[in-house]
Every structure is written in structure tokens, then in C-alpha cells.
Tab-separated table of C-alpha atoms in Angstrom:
chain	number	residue	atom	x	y	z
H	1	UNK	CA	7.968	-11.664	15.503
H	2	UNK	CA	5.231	-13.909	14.063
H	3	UNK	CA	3.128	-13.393	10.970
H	4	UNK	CA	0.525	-11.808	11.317
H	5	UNK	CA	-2.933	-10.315	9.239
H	6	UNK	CA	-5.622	-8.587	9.893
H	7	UNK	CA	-8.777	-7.604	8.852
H	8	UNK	CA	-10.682	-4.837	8.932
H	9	UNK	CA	-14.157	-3.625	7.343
H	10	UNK	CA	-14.517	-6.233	5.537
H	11	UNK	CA	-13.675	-9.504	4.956
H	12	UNK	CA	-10.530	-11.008	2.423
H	13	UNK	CA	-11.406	-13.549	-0.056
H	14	UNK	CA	-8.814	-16.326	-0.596
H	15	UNK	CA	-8.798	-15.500	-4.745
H	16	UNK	CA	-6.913	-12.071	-3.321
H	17	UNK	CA	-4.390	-13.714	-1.694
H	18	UNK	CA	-0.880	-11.943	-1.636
H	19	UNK	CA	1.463	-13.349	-4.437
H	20	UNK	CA	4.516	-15.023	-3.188
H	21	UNK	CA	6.891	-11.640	-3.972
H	22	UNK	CA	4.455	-9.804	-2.655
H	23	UNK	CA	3.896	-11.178	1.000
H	24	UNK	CA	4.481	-9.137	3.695
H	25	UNK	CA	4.640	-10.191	7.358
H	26	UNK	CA	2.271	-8.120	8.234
H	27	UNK	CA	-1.229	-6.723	6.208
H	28	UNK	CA	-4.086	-4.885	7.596
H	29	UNK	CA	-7.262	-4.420	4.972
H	30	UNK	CA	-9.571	-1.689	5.753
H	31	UNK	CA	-12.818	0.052	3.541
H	32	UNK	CA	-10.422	0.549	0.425
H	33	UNK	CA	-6.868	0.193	1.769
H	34	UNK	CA	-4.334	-2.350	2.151
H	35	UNK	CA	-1.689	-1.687	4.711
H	36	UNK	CA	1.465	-3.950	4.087
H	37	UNK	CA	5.106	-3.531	4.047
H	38	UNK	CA	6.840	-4.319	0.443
H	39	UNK	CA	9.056	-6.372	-0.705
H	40	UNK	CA	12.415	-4.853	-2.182
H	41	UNK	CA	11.281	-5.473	-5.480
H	42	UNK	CA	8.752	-3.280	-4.957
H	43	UNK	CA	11.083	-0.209	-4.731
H	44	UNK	CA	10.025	1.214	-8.364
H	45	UNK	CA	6.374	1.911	-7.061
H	46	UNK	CA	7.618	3.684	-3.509
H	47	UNK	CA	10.120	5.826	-5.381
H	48	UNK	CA	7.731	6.998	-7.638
H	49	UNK	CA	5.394	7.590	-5.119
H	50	UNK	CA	7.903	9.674	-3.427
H	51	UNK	CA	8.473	11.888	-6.643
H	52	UNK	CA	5.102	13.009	-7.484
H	53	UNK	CA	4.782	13.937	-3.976
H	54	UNK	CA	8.453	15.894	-3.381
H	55	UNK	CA	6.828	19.201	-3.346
H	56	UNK	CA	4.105	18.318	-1.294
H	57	UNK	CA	6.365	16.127	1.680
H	58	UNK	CA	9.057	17.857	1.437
H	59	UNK	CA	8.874	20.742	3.120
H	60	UNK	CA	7.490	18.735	6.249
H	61	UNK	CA	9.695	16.081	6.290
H	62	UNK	CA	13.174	15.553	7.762
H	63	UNK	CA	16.164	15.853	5.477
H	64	UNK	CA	16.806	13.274	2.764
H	65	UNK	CA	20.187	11.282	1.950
H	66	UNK	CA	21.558	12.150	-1.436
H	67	UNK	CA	20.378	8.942	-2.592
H	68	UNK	CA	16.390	8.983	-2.219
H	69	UNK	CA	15.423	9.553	-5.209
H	70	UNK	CA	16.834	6.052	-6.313
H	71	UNK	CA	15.853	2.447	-7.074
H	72	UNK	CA	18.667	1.418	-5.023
H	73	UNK	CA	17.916	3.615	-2.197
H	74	UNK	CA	14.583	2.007	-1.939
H	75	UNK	CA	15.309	-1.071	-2.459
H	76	UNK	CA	17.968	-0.947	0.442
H	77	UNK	CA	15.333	0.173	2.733
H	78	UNK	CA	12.673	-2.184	2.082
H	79	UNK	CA	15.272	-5.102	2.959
H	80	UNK	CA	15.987	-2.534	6.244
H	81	UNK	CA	12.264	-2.506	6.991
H	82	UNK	CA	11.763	-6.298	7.234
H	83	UNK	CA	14.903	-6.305	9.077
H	84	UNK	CA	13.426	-3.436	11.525
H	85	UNK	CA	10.141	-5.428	12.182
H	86	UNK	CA	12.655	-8.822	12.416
H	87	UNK	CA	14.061	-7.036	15.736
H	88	UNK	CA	11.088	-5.416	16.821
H	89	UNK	CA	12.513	-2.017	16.047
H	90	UNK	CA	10.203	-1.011	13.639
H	91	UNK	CA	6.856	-1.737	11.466
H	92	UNK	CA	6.346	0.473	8.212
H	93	UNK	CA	3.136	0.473	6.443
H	94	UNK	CA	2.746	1.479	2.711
H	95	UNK	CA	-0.980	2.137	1.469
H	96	UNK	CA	-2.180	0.436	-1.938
H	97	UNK	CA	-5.863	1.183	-3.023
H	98	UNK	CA	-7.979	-2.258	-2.259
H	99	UNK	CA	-9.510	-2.170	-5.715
H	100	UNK	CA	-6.139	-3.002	-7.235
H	101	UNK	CA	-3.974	-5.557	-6.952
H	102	UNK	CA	-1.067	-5.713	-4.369
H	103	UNK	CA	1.005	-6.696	-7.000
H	104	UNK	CA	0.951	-3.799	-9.342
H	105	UNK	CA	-1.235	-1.348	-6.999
H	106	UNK	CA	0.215	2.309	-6.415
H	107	UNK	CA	1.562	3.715	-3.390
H	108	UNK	CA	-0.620	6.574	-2.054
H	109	UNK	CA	0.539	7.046	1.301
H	110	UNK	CA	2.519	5.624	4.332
H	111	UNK	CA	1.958	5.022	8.319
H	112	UNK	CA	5.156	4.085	10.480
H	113	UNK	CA	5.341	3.041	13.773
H	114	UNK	CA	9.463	3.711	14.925
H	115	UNK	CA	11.304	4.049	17.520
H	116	UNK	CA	9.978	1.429	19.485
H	117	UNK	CA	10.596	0.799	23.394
H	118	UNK	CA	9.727	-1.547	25.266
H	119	UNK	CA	10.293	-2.559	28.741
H	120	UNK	CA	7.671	-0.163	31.290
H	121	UNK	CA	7.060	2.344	28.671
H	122	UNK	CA	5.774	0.137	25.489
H	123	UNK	CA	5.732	3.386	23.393
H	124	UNK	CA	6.683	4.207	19.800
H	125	UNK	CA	6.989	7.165	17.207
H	126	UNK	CA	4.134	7.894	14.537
H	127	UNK	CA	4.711	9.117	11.203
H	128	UNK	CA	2.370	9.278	7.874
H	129	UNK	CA	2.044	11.022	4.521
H	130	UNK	CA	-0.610	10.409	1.776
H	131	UNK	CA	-0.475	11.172	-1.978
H	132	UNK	CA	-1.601	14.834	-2.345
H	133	UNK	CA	-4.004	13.640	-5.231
H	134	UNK	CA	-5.815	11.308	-2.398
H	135	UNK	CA	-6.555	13.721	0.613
H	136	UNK	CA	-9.775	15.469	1.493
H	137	UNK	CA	-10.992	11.398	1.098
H	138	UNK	CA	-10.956	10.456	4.855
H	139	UNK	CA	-8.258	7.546	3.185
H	140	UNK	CA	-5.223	8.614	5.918
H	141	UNK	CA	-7.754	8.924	8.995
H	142	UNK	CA	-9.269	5.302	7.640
H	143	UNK	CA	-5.707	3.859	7.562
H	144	UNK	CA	-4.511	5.167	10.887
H	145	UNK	CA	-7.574	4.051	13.059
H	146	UNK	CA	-6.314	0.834	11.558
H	147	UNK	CA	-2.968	0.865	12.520
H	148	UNK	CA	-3.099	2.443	15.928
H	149	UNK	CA	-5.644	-0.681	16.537
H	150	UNK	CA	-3.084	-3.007	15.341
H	151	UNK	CA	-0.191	-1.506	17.567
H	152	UNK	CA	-1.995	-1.619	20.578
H	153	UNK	CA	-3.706	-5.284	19.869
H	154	UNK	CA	-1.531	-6.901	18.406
H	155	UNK	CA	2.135	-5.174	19.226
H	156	UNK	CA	0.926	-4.671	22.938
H	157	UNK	CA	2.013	-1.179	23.011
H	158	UNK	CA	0.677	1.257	25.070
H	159	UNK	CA	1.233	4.708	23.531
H	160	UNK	CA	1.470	6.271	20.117
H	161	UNK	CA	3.480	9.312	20.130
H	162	UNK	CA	3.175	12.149	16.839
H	163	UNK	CA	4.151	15.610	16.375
H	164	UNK	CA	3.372	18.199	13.683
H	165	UNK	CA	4.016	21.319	12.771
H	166	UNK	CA	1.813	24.154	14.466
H	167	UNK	CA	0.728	25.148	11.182
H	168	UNK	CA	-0.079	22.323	9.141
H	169	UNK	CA	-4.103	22.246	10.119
H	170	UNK	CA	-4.676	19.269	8.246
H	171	UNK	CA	-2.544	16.458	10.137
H	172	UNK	CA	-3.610	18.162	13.628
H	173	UNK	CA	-7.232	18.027	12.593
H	174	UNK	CA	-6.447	14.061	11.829
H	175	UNK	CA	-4.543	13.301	14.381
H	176	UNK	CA	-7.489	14.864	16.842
H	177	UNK	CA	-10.402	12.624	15.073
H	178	UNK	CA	-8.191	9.865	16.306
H	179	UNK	CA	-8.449	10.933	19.517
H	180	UNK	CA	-4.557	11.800	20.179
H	181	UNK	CA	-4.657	14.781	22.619
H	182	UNK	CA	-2.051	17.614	22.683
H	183	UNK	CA	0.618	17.522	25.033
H	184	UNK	CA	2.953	19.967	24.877
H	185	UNK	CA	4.964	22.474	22.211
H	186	UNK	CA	8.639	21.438	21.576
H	187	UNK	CA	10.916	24.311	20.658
H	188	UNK	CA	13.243	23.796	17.632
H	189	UNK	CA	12.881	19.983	17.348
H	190	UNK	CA	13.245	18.920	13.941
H	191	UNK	CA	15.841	20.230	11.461
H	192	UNK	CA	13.615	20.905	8.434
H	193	UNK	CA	14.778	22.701	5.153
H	194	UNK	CA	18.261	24.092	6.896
H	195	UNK	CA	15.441	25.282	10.104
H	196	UNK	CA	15.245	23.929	12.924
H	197	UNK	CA	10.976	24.180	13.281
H	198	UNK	CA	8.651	23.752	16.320
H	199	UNK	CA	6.547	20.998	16.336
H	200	UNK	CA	3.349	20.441	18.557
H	201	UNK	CA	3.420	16.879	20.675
H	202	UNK	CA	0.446	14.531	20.880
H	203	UNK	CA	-0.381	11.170	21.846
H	204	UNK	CA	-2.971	8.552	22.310
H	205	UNK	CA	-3.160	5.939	24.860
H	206	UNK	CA	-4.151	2.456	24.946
H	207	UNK	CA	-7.889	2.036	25.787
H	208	UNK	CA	-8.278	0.789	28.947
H	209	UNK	CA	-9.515	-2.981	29.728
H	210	UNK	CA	-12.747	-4.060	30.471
H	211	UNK	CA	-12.625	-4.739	33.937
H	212	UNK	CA	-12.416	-8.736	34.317
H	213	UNK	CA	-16.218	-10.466	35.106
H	214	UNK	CA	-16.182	-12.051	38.558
């Protein structure tokens, strides 16, 4: 896959162009986010990003290998990430404020697009979590209108798949700004905390074309 950037709300001035350690293959700007996969040398700011939020994610995410809360982990899975994108597998987003540099910016949240298939289905899998010091700031509905626009302009797919669970009122309530409509209820689909939890299944479809001008 080719390099690619772009803009959103705003435009980029050349004096804030990504340092060398810091490019990544793909960056989308919006209002006051940066969207941009990280280099493995980056792996300090993601874990601690991770730590001050372990309460907070935690209980709504997935297990975790032993290793997680390590530089090593992290830096392992930023080299996996560029690798994932490499073979069209995966793209995985990490939030930065805009005010800041890239460089030395925070992490306060993350979008992923995995799972991706191709072939008559162009579909992938959704996932995002924000810094529980940033929410109630529209930031994770900003950065997803963002991304979803970049998957289905730019990555040509043609649906976004999420789930949540029933009870967390916050992602359903973003997710449904966004337009993603409900779909279904899946019994016992994610092992979470020992449990296997229900999750509620939404998606949102590619805009249709324009019809072409004769």
C-alpha cells in the first residue's frame, strides 16, 4: 500500500511536517487531532497511555497478554502494525492532540480498522478507546467521522462493522451520531474479565455514488 495523508478541517502547514522517526504511512488531521500510526520508538507514550486508562478500558476490552504493560510489548506491536497495514491486514490509528507536536504529543485515544476482507465483501472490524480525561469533548466522534471517511475513500471498503456492550450508553450513542445502525444482538461473543458478555452489532455502509452525469 502507498503513502498516503489526508486532511481534514483544516489545512497542514509544511513547518509541521512529521519528523523523520515520526512518519507514519498514513496521517489524517482533523479540528484538533492527528490520526497516525507510530513508530516503535514511540512505544513509551502508548504504554503509558494504556496505564492511566487500565481501569477505565479494561473492563471493556478483550483479555491482555501478560506482557502489555511493557515497553517491549509495545514496541513489538508497533513494528506488527506497519507490518499489518504492509499486507493490507490492518490500519491502527493512535490520537495525538494537534496543538502539540507529533513528536512528543500524548496518546489520548485509538481507532482501528482490523480484520480486513476483501474480495465481494470489502468489510473490516472497528475498534476505539479515548483517554477517560478527554471524553464528554466530541474528540472520539471528531476522529471517527475521520476515519470511517478515510476507509471508505481511500481503502475502498464498503462496510465498517462495531459492536458494544448493551450497556455502555456512551459508545452506542457515538457510534449512532455516525450513522452506524443496529443490526442485531450477539449472545456471549466476547470473553471479557473470565465472562463471556453480549455485545450489540452495528454497521455503517458506504455512501452511495452520485449517479454518473450523462
Amino acid at each position: 500500500m502507498g503513502t498516503n495523508r489526508l486532511v481534514l478541517e483544516g489545512p497542514r502547514s509544511a513547518s509541521r511536517a512529521i519528523p523523520a522517526h515520526e512518519f507514519s504511512p498514513v496521517m489524517l488531521t482533523t479540528e484538533r487531532l492527528h490520526l497516525l500510526m507510530l513508530p516503535p520508538d514511540a512505544a513509551g507514550r502508548v504504554l503509558a497511555y494504556h496505564q492511566v486508562n487500565e481501569k477505565h478500558l479494561g473492563p471493556v476490552s478483550p483479555a491482555r497478554p501478560p506482557t502489555f504493560f511493557t515497553l517491549m510489548y509495545w514496541r513489538t506491536r508497533l513494528a506488527q502494525d506497519r507490518e499489518d497495514y504492509r499486507n493490507d491486514l490492518a490500519l491502527r490509528f493512535y490520537l495525538l492532540p494537534r496543538e502539540q507536536p507529533e513528536a512528543s504529543a500524548p496518546v489520548v485515544g485509538t481507532v482501528s480498522f482490523t480484520n480486513l476482507r476483501r474480495g465481494p465483501i470489502q468489510a473490516c472490524e472497528l475498534g476505539y478507546g479515548l483517554d477517560f480525561r478527554y471524553e464528554g469533548k466530541g474528540l472520539m466522534t471528531e476522529a471517527l467521522r475521520a476515519a470511517c471517511a478515510y476507509a471508505f475513500e481511500a481503502m475502498g471498503l464498503h462496510r465498517i462493522q462495531a459492536t458494544h456492550l448493551p450497556e455502555n450508553l456512551r459508545s452506542a450513542a457515538v457510534l449512532r451520531r455516525l450513522g452506524f445502525s443496529v443490526e442485531g444482538y450477539a449472545r456471549d461473543f466476547l470473553l471479557i474479565n473470565g465472562r463471556w458478555r453480549d455485545h450489540v452489532l452495528t454497521s455503517l455502509v458506504a455512501p452511495a455514488a452520485p449517479p454518473a452525469e450523462p
